[in-house]
PDB file of C-alpha atoms in Angstrom:
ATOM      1  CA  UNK A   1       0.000   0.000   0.000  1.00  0.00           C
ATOM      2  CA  UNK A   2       2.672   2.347   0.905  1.00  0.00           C
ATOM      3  CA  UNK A   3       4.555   1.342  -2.565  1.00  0.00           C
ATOM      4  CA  UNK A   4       1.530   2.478  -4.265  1.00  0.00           C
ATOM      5  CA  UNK A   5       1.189   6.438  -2.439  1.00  0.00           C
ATOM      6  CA  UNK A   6       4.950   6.443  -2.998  1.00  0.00           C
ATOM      7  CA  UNK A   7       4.917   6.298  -6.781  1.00  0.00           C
ATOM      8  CA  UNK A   8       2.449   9.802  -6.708  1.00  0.00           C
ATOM      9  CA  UNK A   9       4.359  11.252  -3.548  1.00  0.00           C
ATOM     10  CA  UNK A  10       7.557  10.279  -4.085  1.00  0.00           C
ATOM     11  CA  UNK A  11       9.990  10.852  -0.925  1.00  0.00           C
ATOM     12  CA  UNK A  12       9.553  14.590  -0.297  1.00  0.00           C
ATOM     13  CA  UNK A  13       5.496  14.702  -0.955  1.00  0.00           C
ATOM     14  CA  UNK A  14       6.073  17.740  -2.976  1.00  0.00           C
ATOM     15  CA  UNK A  15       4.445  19.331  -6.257  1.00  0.00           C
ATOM     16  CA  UNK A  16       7.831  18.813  -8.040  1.00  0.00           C
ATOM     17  CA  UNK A  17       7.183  14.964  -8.428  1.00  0.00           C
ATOM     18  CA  UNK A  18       6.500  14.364 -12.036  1.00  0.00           C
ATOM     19  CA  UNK A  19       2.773  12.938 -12.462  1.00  0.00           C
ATOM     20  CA  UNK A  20       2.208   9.405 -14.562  1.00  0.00           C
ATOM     21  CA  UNK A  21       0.712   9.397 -17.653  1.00  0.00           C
ATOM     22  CA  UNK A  22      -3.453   9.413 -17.936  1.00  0.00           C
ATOM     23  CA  UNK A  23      -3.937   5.723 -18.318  1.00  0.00           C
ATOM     24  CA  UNK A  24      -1.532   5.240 -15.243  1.00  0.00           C
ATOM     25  CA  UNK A  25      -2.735   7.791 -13.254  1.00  0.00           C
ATOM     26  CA  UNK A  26      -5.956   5.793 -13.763  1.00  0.00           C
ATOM     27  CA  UNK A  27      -4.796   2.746 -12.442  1.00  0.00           C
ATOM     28  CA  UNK A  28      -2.656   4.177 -10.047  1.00  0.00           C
ATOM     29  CA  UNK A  29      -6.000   6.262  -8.532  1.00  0.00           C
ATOM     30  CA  UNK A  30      -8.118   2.763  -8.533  1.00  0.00           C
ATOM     31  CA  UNK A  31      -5.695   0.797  -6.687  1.00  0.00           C
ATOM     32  CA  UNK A  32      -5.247   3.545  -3.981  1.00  0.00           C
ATOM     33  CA  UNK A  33      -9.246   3.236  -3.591  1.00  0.00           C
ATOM     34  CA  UNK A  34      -8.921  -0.073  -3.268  1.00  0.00           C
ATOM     35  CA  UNK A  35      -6.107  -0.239  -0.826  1.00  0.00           C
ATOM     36  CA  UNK A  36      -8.773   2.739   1.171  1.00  0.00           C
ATOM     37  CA  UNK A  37     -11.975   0.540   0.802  1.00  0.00           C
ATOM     38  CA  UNK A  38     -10.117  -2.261   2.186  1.00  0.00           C
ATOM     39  CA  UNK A  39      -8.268   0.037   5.340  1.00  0.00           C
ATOM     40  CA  UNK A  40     -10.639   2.388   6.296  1.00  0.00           C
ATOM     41  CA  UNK A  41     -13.129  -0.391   8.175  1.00  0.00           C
ATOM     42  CA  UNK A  42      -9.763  -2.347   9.530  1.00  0.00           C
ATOM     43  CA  UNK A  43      -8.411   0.944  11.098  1.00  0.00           C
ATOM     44  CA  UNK A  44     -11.745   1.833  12.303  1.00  0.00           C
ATOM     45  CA  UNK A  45     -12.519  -1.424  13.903  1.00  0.00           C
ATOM     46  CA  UNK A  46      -8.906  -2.099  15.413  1.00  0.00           C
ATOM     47  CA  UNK A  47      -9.868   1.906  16.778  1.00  0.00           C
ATOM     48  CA  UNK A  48     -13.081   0.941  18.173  1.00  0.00           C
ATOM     49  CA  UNK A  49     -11.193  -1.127  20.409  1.00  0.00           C
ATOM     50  CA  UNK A  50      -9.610   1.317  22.260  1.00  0.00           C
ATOM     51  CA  UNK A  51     -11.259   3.409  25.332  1.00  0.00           C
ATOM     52  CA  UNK A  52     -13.051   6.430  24.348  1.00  0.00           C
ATOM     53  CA  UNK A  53     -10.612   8.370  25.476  1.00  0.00           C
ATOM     54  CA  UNK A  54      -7.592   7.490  23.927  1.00  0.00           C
ATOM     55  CA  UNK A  55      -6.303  10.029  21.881  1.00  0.00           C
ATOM     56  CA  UNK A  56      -4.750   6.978  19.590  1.00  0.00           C
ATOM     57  CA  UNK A  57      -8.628   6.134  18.935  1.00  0.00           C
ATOM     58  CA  UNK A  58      -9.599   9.743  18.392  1.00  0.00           C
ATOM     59  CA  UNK A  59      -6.333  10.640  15.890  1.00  0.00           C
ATOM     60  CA  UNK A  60      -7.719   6.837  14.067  1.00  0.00           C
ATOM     61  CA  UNK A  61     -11.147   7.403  13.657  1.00  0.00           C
ATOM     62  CA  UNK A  62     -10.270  11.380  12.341  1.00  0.00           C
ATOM     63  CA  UNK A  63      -8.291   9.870   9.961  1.00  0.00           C
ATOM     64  CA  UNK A  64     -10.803   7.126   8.817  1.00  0.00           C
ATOM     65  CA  UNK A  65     -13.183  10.427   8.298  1.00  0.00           C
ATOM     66  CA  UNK A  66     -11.041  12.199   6.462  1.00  0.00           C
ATOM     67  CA  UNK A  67     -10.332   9.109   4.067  1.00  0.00           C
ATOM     68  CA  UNK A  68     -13.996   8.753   3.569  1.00  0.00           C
ATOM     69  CA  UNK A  69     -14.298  12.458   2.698  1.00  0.00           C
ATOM     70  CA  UNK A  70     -11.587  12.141   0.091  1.00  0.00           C
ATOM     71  CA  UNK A  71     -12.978   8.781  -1.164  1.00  0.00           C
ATOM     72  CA  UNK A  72     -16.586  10.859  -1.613  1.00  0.00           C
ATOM     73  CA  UNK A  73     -14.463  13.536  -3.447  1.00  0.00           C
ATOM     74  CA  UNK A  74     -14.509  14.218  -7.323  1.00  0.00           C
ATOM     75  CA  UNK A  75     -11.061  15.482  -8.917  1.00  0.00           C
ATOM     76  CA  UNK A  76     -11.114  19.279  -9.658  1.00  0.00           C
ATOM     77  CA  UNK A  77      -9.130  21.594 -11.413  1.00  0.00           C
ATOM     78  CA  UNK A  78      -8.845  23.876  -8.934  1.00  0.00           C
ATOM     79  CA  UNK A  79      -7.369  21.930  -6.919  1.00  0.00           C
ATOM     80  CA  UNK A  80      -4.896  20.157  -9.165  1.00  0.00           C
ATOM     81  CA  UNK A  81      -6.979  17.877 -11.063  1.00  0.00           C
ATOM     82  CA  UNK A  82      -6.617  14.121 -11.395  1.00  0.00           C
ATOM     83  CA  UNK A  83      -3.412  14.296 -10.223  1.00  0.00           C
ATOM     84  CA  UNK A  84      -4.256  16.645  -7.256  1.00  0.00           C
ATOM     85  CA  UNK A  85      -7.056  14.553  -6.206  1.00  0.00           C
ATOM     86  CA  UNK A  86      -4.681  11.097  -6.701  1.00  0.00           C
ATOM     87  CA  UNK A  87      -1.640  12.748  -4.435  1.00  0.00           C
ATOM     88  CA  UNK A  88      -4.819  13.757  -1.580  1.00  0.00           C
ATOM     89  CA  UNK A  89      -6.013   9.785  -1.718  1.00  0.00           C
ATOM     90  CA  UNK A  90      -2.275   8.972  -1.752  1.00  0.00           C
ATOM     91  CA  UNK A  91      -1.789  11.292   1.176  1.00  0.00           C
ATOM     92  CA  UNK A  92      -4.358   9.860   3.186  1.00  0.00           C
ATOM     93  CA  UNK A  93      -3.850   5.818   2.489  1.00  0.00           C
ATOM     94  CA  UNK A  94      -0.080   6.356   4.150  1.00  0.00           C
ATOM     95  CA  UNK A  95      -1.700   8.036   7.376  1.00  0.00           C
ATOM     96  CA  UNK A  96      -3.716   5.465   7.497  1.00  0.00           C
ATOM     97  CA  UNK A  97      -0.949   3.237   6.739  1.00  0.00           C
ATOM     98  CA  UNK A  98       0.929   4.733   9.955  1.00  0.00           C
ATOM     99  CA  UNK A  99      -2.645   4.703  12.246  1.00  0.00           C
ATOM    100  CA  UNK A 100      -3.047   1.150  11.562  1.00  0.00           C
ATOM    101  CA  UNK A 101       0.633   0.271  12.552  1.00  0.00           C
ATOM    102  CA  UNK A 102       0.497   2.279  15.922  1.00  0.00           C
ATOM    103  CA  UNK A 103      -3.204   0.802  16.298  1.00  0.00           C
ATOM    104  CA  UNK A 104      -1.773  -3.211  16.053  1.00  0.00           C
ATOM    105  CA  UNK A 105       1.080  -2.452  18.075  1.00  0.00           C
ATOM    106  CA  UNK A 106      -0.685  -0.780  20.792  1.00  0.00           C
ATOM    107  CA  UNK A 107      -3.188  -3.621  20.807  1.00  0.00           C
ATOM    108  CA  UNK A 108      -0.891  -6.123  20.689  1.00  0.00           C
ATOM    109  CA  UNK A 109       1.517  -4.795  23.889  1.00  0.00           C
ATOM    110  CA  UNK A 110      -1.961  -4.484  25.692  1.00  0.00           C
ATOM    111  CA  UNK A 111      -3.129  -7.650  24.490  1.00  0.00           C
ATOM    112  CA  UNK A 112       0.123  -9.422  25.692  1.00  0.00           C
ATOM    113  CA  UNK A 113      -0.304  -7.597  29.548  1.00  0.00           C
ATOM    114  CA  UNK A 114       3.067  -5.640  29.169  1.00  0.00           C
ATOM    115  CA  UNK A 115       3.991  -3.287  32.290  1.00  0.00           C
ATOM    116  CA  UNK A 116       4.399  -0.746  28.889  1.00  0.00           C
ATOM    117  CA  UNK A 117       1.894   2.135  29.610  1.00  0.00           C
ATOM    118  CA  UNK A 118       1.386   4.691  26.842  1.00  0.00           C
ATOM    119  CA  UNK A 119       0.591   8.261  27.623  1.00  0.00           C
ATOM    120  CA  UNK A 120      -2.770   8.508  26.714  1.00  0.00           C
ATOM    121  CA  UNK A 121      -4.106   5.705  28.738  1.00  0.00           C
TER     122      UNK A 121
END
């Protein structure tokens, strides 16, 4: 998943990446709603785990919003297009990326009964 946002973002997440072509950009914008259509309910789920008050939950469950607003979203020109709206999705799959890696291992240390305590329990 994080392959696929790399090749829009590249390692800086700047403008100055050159874009694919059209019928790659295509592809590339399908897979990255697949990868989000298969994340979003896993990150959500692994977040309804948590207490309500964990900030870990609250940071997850933004992010799952946010992906579902951008999922809902149409590409426009003003704000960059295909490509624009491509880099956004790409953007958003490697946050979730990173919430669903601090979500597993924070279940799984808590899961285990380690004397680890994180701050926002």
């Amino acid at each position: 998943m994080r392959e696929t946002a790399e090749e829009l973002l590249g390692p800086d997440d700047g403008p100055g990446v050159l874009p694919p072509s059209s019928p790659e950009l295509r592809h590339l914008t399908s897979v990255l709603r697949g990868h989000l259509d298969l994340l979003v309910p896993e990150v959500e789920r692994q977040a309804h785990r948590l207490s309500e008050e964990s900030v870990l939950r609250y940071c997850a469950l933004a992010c799952v919003g946010e992906a579902r607003r951008k999922l809902s979203a149409e590409p426009c020109r003003r704000y960059g297009g295909e490509v624009g709206h491509a880099r956004r999705l790409a953007r958003v799959l490697r946050a979730l990326c990173d919430h669903y890696e601090a979500l597993a291992q924070h279940l799984t240390v808590t899961s285990n009964q380690s004397p680890v305590r994180w701050q926002d329990e």
